[in-house]
Short mmCIF file of C-alpha atoms (C1' of nucleotides) in Angstrom, two decimals:
data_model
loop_
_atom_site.label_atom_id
_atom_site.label_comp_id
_atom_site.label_asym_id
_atom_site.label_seq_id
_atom_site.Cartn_x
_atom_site.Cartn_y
_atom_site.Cartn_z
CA UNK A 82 0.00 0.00 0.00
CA UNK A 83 2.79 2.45 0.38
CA UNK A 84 4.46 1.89 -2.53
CA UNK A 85 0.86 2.73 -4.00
CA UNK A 86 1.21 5.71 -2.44
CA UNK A 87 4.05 6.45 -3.56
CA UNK A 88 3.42 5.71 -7.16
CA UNK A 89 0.47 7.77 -6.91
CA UNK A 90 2.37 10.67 -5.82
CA UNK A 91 3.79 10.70 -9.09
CA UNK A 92 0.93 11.68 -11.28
CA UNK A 93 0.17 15.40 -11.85
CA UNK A 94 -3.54 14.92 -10.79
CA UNK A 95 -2.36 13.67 -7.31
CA UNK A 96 0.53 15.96 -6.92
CA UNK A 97 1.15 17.76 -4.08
CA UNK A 98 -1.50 15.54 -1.81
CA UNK A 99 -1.59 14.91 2.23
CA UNK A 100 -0.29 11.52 3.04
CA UNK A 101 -4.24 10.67 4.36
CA UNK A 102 -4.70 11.72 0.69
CA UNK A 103 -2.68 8.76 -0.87
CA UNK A 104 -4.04 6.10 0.99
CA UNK A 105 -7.46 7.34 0.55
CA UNK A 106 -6.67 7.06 -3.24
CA UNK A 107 -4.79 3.93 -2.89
CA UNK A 108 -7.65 2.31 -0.82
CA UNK A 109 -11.06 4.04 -3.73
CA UNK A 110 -8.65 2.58 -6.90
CA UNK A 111 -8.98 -0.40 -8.94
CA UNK A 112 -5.95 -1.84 -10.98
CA UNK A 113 -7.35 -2.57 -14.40
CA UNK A 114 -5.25 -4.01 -17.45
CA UNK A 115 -6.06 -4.62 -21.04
CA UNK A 116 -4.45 -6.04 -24.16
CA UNK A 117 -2.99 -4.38 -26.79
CA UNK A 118 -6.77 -2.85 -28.93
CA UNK A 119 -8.84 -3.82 -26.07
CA UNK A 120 -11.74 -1.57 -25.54
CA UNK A 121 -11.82 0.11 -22.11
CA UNK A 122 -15.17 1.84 -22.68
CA UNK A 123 -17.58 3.08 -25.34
CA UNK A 124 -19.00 6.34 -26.19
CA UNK A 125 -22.10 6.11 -24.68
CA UNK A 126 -21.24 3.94 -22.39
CA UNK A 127 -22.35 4.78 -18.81
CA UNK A 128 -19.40 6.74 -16.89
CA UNK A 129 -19.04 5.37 -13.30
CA UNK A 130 -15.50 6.76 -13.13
CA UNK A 131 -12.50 8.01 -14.96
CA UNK A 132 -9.02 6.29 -15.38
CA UNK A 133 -5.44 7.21 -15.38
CA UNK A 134 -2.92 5.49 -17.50
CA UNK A 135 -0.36 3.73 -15.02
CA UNK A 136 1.44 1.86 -18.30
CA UNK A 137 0.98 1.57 -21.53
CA UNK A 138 -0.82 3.97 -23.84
CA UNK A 139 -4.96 4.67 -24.03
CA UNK A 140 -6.10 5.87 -27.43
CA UNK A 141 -8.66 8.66 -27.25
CA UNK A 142 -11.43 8.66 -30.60
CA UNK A 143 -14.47 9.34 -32.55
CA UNK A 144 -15.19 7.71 -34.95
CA UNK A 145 -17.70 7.94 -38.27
CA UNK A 146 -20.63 6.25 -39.60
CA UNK A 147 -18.10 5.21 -42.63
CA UNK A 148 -15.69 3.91 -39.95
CA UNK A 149 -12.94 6.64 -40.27
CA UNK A 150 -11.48 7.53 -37.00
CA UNK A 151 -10.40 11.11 -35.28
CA UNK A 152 -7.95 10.54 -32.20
CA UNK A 153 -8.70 13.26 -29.80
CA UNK A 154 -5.70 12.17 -27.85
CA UNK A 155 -3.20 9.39 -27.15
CA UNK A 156 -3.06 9.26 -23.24
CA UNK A 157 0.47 7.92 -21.70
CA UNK A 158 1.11 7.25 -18.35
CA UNK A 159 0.05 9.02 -16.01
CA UNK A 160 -2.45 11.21 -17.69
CA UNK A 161 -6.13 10.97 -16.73
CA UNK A 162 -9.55 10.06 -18.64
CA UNK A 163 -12.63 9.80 -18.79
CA UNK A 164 -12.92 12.47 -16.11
CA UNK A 165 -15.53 14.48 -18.16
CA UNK A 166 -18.79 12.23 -17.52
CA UNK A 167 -17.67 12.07 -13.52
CA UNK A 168 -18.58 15.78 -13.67
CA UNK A 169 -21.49 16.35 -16.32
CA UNK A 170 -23.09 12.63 -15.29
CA UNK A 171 -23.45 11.83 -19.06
CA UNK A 172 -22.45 9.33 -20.89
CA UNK A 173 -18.64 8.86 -22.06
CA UNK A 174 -18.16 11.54 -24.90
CA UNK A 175 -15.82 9.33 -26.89
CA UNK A 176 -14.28 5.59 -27.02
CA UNK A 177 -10.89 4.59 -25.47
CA UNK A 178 -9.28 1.49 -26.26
CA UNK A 179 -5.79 0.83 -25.09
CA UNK A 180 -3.02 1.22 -27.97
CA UNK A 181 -0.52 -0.94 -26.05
CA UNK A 182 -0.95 -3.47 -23.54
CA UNK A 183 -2.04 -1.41 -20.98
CA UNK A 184 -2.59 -1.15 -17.01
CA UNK A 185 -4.81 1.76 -15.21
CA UNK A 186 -6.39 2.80 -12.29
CA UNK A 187 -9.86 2.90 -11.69
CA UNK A 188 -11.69 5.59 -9.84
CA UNK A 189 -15.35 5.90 -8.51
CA UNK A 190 -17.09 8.70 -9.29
CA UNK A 191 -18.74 8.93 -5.93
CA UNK A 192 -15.97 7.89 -4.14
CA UNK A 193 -13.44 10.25 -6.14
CA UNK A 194 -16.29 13.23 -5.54
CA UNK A 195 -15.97 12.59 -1.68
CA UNK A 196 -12.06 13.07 -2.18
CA UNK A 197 -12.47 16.24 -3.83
CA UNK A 198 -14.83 17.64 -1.36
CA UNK A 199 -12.02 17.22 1.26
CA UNK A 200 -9.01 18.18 -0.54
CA UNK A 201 -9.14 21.41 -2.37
CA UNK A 202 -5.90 20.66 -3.69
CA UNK A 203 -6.96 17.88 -5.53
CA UNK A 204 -10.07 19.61 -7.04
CA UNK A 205 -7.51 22.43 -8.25
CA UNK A 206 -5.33 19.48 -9.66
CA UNK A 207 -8.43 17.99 -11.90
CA UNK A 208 -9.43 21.56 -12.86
CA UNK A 209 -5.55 22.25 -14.16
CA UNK A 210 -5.88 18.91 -15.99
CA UNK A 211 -9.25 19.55 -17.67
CA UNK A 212 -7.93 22.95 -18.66
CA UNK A 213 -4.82 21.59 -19.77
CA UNK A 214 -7.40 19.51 -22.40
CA UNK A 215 -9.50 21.63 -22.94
CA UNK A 216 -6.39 24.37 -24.59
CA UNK A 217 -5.07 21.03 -26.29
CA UNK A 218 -8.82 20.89 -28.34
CA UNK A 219 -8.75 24.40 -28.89
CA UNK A 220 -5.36 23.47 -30.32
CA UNK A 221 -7.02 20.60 -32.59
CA UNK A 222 -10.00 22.21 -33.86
CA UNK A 223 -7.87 25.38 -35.14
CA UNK A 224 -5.84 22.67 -36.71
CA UNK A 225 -8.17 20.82 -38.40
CA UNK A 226 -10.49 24.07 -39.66
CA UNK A 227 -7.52 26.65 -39.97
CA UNK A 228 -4.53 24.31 -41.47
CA UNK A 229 -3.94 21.92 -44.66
CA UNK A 230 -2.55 18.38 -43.36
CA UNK A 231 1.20 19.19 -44.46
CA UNK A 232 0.73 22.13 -41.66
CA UNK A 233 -0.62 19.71 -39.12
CA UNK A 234 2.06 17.46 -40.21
CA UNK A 235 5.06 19.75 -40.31
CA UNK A 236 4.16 20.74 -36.74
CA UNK A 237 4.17 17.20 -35.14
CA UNK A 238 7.00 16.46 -36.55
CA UNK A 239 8.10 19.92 -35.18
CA UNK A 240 6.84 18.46 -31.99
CA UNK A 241 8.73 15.38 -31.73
CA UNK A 242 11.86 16.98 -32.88
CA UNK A 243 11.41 20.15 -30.30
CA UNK A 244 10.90 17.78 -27.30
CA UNK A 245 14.72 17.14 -27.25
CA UNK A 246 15.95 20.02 -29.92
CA UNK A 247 17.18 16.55 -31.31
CA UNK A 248 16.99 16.53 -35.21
CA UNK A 249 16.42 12.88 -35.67
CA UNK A 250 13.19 11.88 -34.39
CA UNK A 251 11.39 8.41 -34.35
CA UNK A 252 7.55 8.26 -34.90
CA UNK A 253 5.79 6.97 -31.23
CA UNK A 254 2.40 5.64 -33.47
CA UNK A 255 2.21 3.55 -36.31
CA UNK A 256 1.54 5.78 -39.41
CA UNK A 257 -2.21 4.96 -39.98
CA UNK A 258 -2.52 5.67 -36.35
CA UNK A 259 -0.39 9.23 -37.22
CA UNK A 260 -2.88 10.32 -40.21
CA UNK A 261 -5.68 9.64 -37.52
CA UNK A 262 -4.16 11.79 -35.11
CA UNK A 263 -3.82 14.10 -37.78
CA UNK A 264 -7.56 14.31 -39.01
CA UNK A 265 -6.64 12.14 -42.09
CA UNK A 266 -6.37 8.94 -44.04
CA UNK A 267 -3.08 6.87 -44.31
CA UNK A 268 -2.79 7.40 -48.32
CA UNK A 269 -3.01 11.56 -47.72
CA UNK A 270 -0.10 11.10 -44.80
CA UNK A 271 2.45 8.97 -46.96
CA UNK A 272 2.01 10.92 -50.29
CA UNK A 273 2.87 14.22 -48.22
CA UNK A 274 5.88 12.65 -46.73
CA UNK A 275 6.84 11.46 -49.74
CA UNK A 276 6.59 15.40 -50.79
CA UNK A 277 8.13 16.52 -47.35
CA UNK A 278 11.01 14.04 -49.01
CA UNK A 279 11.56 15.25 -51.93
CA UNK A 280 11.84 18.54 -50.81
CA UNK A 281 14.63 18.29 -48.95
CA UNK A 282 12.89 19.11 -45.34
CA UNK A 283 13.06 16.08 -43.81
CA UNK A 284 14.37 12.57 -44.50
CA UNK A 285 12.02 9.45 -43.92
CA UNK A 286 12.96 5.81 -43.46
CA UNK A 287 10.17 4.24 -41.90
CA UNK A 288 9.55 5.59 -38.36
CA UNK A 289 12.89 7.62 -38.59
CA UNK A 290 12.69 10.63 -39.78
CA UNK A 291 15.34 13.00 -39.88
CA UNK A 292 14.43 17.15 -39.74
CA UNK A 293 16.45 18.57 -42.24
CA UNK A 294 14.78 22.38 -42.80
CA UNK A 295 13.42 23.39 -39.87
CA UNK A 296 12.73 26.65 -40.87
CA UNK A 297 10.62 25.26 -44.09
CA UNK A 298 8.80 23.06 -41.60
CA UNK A 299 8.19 25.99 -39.20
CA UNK A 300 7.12 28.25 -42.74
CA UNK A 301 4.41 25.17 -43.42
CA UNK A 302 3.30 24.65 -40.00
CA UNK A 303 2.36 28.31 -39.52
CA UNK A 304 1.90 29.81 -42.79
CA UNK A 305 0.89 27.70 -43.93
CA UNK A 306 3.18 27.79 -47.21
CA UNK A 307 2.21 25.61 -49.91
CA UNK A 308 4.26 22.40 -51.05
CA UNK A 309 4.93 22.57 -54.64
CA UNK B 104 -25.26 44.20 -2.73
CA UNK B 105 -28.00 41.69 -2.57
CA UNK B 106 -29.32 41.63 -5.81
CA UNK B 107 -26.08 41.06 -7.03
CA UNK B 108 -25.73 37.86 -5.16
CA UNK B 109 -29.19 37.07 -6.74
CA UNK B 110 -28.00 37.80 -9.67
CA UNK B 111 -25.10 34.98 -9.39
CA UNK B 112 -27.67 32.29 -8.30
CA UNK B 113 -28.73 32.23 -11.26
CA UNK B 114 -25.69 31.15 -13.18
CA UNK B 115 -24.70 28.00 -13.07
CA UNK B 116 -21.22 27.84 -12.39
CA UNK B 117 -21.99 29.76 -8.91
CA UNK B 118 -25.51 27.37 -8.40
CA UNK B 119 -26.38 25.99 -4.62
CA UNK B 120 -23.49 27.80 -3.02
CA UNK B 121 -24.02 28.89 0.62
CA UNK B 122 -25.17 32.73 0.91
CA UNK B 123 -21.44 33.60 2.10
CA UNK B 124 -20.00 32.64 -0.96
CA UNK B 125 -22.49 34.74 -3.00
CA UNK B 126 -21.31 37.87 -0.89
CA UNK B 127 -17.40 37.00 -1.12
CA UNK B 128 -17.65 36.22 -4.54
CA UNK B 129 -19.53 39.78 -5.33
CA UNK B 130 -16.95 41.59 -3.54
CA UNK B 131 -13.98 40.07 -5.46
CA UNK B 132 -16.34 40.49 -9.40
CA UNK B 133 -15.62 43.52 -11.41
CA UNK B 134 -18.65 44.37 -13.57
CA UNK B 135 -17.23 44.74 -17.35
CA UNK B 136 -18.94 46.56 -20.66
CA UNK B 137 -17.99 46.10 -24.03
CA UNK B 138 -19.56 47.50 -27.43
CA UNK B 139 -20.60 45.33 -30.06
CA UNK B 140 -17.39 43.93 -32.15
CA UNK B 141 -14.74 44.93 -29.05
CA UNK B 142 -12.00 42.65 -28.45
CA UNK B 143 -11.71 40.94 -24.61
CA UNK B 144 -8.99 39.65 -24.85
CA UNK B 145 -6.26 38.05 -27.20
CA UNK B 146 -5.38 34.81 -28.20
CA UNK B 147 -2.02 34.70 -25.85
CA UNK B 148 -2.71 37.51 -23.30
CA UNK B 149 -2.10 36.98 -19.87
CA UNK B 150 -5.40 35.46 -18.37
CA UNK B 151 -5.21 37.42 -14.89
CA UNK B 152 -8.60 35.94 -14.27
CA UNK B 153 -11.83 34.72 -15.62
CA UNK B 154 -15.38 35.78 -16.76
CA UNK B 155 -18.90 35.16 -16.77
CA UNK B 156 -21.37 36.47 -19.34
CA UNK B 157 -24.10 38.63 -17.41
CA UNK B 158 -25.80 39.91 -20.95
CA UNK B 159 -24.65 40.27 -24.45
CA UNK B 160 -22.88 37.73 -26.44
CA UNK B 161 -18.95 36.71 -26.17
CA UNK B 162 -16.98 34.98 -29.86
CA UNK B 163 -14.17 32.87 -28.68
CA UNK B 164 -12.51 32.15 -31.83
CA UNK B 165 -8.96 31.23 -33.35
CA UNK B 166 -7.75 33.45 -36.16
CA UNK B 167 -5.81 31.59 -39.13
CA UNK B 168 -2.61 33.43 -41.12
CA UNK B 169 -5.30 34.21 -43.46
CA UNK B 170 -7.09 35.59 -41.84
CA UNK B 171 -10.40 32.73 -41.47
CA UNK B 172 -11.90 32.62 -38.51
CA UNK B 173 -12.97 29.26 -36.42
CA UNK B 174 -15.48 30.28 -33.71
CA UNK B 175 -14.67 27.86 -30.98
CA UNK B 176 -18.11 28.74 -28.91
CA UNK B 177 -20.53 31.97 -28.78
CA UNK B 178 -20.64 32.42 -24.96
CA UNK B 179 -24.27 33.44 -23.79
CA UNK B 180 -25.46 34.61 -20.70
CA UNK B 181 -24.37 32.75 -18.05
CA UNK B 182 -21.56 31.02 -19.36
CA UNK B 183 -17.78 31.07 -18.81
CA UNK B 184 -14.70 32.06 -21.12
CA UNK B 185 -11.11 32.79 -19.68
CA UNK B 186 -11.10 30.04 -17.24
CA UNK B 187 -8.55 27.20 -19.03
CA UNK B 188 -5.67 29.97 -18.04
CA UNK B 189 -7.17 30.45 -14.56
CA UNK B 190 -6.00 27.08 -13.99
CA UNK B 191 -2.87 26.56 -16.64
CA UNK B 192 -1.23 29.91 -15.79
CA UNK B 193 -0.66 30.69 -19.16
CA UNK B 194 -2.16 33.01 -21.61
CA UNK B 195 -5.48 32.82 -22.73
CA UNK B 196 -5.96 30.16 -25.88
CA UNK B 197 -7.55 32.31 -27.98
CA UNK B 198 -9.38 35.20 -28.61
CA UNK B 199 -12.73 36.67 -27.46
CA UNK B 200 -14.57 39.44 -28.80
CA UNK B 201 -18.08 40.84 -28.05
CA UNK B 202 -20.68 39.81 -30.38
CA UNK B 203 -23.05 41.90 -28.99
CA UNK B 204 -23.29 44.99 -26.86
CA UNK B 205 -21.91 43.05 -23.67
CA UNK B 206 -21.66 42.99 -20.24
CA UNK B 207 -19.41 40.18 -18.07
CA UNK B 208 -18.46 40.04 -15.08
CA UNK B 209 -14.58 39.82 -14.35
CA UNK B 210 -13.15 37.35 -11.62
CA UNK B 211 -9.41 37.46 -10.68
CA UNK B 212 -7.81 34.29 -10.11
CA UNK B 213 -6.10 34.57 -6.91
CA UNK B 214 -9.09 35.88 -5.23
CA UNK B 215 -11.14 32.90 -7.15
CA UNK B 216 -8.76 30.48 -6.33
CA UNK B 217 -8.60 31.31 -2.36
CA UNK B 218 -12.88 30.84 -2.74
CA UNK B 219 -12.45 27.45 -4.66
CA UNK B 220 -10.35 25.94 -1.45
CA UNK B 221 -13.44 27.43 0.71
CA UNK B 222 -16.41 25.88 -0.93
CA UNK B 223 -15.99 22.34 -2.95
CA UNK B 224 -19.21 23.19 -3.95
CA UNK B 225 -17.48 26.32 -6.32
CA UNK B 226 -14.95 23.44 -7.16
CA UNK B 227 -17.38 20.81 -8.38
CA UNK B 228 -19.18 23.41 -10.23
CA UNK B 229 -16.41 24.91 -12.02
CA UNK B 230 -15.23 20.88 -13.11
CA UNK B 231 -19.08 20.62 -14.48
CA UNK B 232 -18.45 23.85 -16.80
CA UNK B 233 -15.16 22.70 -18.07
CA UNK B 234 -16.08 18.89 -18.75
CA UNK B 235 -18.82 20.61 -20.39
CA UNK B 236 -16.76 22.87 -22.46
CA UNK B 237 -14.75 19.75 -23.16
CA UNK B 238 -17.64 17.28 -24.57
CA UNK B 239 -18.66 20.43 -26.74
CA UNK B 240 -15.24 20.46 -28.17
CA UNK B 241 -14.74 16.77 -28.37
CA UNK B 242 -18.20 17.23 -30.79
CA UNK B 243 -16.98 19.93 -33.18
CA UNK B 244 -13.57 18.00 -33.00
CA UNK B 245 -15.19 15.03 -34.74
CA UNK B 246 -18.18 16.96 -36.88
CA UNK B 247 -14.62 19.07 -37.95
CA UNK B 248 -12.88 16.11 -39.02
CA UNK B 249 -15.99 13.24 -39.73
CA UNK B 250 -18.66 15.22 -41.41
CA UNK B 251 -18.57 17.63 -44.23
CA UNK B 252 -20.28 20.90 -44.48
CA UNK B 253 -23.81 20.00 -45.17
CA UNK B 254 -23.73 17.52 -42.28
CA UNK B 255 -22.50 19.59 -39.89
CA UNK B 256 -25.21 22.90 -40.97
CA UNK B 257 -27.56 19.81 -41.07
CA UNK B 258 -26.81 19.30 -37.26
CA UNK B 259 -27.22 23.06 -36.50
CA UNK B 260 -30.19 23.50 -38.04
CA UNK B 261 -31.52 20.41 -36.07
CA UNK B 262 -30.31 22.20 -32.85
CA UNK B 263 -31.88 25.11 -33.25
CA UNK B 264 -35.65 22.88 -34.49
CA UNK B 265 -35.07 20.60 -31.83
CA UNK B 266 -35.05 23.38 -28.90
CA UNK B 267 -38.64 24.25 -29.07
CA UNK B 268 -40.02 20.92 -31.26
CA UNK B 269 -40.05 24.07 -33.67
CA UNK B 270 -39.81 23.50 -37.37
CA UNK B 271 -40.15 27.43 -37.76
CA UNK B 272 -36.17 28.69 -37.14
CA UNK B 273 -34.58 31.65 -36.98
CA UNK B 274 -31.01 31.76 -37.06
CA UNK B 275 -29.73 33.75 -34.31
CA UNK B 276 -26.00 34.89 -36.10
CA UNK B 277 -25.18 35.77 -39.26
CA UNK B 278 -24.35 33.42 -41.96
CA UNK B 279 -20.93 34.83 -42.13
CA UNK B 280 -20.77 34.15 -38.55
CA UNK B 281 -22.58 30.65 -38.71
CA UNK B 282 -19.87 29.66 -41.12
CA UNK B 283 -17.29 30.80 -39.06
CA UNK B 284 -19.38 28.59 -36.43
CA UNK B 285 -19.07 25.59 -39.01
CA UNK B 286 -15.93 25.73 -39.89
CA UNK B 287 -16.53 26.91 -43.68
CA UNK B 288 -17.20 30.23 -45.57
CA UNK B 289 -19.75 32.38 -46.34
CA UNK B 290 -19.71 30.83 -50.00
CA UNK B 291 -19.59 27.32 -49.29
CA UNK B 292 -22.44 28.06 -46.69
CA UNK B 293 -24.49 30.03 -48.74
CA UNK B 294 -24.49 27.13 -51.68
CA UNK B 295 -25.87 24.47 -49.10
CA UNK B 296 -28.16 26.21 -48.01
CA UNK B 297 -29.72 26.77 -51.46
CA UNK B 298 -29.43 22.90 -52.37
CA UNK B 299 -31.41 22.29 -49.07
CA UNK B 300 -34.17 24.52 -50.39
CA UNK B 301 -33.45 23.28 -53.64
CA UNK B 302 -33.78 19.74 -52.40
CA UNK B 303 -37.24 20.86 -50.34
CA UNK B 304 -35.49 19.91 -47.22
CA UNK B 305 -35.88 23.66 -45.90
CA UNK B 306 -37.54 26.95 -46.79
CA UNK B 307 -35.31 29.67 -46.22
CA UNK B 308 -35.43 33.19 -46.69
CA UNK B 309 -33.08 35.42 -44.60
CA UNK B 310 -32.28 34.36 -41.20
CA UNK B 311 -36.08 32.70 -41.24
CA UNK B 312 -35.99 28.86 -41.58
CA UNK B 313 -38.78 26.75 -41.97
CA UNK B 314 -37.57 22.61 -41.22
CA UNK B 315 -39.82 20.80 -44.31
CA UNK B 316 -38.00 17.77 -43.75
CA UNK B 317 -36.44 16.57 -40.76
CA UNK B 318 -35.81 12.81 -41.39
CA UNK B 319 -33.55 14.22 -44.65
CA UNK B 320 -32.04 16.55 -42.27
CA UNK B 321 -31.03 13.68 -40.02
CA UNK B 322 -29.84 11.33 -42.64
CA UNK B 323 -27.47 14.62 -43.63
CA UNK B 324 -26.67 14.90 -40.56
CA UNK B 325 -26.26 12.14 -39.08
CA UNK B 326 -25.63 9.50 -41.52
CA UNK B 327 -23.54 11.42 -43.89
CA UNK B 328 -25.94 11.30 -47.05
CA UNK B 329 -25.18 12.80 -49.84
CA UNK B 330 -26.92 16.04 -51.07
CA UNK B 331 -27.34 15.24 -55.40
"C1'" DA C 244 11.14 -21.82 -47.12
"C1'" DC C 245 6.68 -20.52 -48.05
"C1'" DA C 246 2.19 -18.52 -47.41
"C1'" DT C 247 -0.40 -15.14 -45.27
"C1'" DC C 248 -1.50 -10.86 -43.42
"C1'" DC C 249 -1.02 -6.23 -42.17
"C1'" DC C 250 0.90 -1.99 -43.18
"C1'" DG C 251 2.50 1.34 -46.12
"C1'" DT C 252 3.01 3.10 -50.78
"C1'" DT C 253 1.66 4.60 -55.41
"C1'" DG C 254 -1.53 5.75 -59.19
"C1'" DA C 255 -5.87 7.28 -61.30
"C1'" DC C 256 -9.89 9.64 -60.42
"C1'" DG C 257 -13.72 12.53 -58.69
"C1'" DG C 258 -15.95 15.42 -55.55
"C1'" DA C 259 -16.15 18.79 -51.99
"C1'" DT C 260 -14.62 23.09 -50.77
"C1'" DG C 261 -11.75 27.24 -50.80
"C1'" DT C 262 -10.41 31.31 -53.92
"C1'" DC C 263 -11.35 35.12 -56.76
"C1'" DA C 264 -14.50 38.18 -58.94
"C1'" DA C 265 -18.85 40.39 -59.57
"C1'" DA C 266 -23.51 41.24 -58.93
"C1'" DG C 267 -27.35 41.58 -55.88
"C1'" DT C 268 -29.81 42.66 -51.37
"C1'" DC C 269 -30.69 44.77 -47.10
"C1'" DC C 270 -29.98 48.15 -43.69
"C1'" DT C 271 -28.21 52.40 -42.08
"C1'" DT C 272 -26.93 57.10 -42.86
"C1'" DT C 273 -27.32 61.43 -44.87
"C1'" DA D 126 -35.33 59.45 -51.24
"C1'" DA D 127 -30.65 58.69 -52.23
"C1'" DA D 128 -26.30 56.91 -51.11
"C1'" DG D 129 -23.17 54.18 -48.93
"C1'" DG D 130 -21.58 49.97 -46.88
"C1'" DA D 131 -21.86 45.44 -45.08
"C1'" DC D 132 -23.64 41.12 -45.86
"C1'" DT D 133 -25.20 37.55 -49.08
"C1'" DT D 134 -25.47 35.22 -53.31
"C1'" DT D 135 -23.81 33.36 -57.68
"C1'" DG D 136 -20.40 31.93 -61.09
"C1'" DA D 137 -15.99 30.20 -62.86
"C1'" DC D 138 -12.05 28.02 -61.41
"C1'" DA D 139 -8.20 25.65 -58.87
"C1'" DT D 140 -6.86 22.31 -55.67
"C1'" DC D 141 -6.74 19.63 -51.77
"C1'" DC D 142 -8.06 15.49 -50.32
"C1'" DG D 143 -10.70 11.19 -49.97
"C1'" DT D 144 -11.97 6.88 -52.60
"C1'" DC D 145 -10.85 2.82 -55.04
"C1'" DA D 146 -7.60 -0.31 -56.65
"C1'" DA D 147 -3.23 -2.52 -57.09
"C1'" DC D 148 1.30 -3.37 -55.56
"C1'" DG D 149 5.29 -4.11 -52.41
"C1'" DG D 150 7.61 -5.36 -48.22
"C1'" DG D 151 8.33 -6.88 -43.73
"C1'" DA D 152 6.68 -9.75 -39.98
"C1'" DT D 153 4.60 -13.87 -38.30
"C1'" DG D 154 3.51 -18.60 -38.18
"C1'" DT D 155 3.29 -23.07 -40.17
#
DNA sequence: ACATCCCGTTGACGGATGTCAAAGTCCTTT
DNA sequence: AAAGGACTTTGACATCCGTCAACGGGATGT
């Protein structure tokens, strides 16, 4: 049970908690694990509590009468979800399904409500992480309406590559899993590497991809230039 | 004084509080006018604090190079905007402007913040708004990326029928702005709309709307159908 | 080693939507 | 009433992107 605590102490949701805290959390949580594409919940589906990723990866989506998906967001460890349909009592707004073999914990909504009412420090943490979301859609939807996918593109690649200022940087999803992270289909996502190639602003071998231009990338990603 | 705390009953981010809080939370408010088309705040700004809509109409919206617009959400009385960087501590995600002759009422954080730890009640509350916020988002995400134009004015125009079982609309922004609301153009907007009436799925004239067919709405809508 | 399958790539094609330009409509102002 | 301006509509056009189909390659399992 300590070492629970301790692990718990870790996540940014339960940061900065009072020992009593922990092993309140500790003793309201269920360990829950799933297999690599095993669905965790539906959209829909009744929410009796939200989850946060202790290993593995939880993949976010929507996805459309014709079967194409939208990721709203690729949770890693020790990010939360779910959390939305503790507090609006709905239904979950979208499906998760875990993208790797995959372990999380479980929390109660009444339960987790009780904690909150005691610890205003943990109410502040959930409101930081549902902001922190909420400026990540904001970030999406201008994507998607405001930018062509090279400019979504050039900027996750921007992403990856700024994370460590390190110009060779390895893709962390499979591609089709990429283009529907992106708001698009496979075929779209390899012809534009293929341009991003033969331009000379990056160089692509499979999941390694080397940044070559930054500047050109930075040009697409935000003004949105035009690939010839 | 004490109308004022009426006044905040109402809304629902501030609902079943204990009188105290009402009091404490209309000493910290500043009361905030704006003329039709002023700007808030911008898209980066330091968010000192947040606000609630008392009359008028707030735009949150992202701007592209361009110069295209993507409203984000049309804030009515009652509602929230500003409160992602209450809670991040950096600037404000994008920009709001009045739509309308506007009034809001300003909250600073720290003061907010101190009345959060007092009352869970202010806590849970605030996590209802923003998981709301974030299911809204999590919609236009995938109607953004899943649906295509006509689908997604399909859905609106649904919305707006469906509030009052009316079939008789009336659109309550302009079609510039309702494209800016769909993520399209005036144009592309403008061209639906005249293949609805074409297709005798909708009278239109001006911002008056009369529903003729709602089952061909839905199957626009919902089921991605085709407009010939 | 071979077959199979999944993933990624490439090509041909069409449709939806943004761009540019111009005309039309409505409302406000003078 | 006239004039001005903003909003809306329509047309011609370009292009991005999704669809369909076929191919290639690497991994897995028999």
């Amino acid at each position: 049970m300590a070492d629970m605590a301790k692990q718990l102490a870790g996540i940014p949701l339960f940061s900065g908690l009072l020992q009593a805290q922990y092993e309140a959390l500790s003793r309201i949580s269920l360990k829950r694990s799933f297999l690599k594409g095993e669905r965790i919940f539906s959209e829909g589906d009744e929410g009796t509590g939200f989850y946060v990723v202790a290993g593995g990866r939880v993949k976010i989506f929507k996805v459309s009468m014709e079967g194409k998906e939208q990721i709203l967001h690729l949770c890693r460890p020790g990010e939360t979800f779910g959390e939305v349909s503790v507090f609006t009592g709905q239904g979950f707004p979208a499906d998760a399904v875990a993208a790797l073999p995959t372990t999380v914990l479980f929390f109660p909504r009444a339960a987790f409500i009780s904690l909150i009412r005691q610890d205003p420090a943990l109410a502040l943490n959930m409101m930081a992480q549902l902001s922190k979301r909420l400026r990540e859609f904001a970030g999406l939807i201008e994507d998607l309406s405001l930018k062509e996918v090279p400019g979504r593109l050039a900027k996750y690649l921007l992403y990856l590559g700024g994370l460590d200022r390190n110009d060779a940087v390895a893709l962390d999803v499979s591609k089709g899993q990429l283009a529907a992270l992106l708001g698009t289909i496979p075929e779209t996502l390899s012809r534009i590497l293929t341009k991003l190639n033969h331009q000379g602003l990056i160089r692509s071998q499979g999941a390694q991809i080397m940044i070559l231009d930054r500047r050109g990338l930075e040009e697409i990603a935000q003004e949105g230039k035009r690939l010839p």
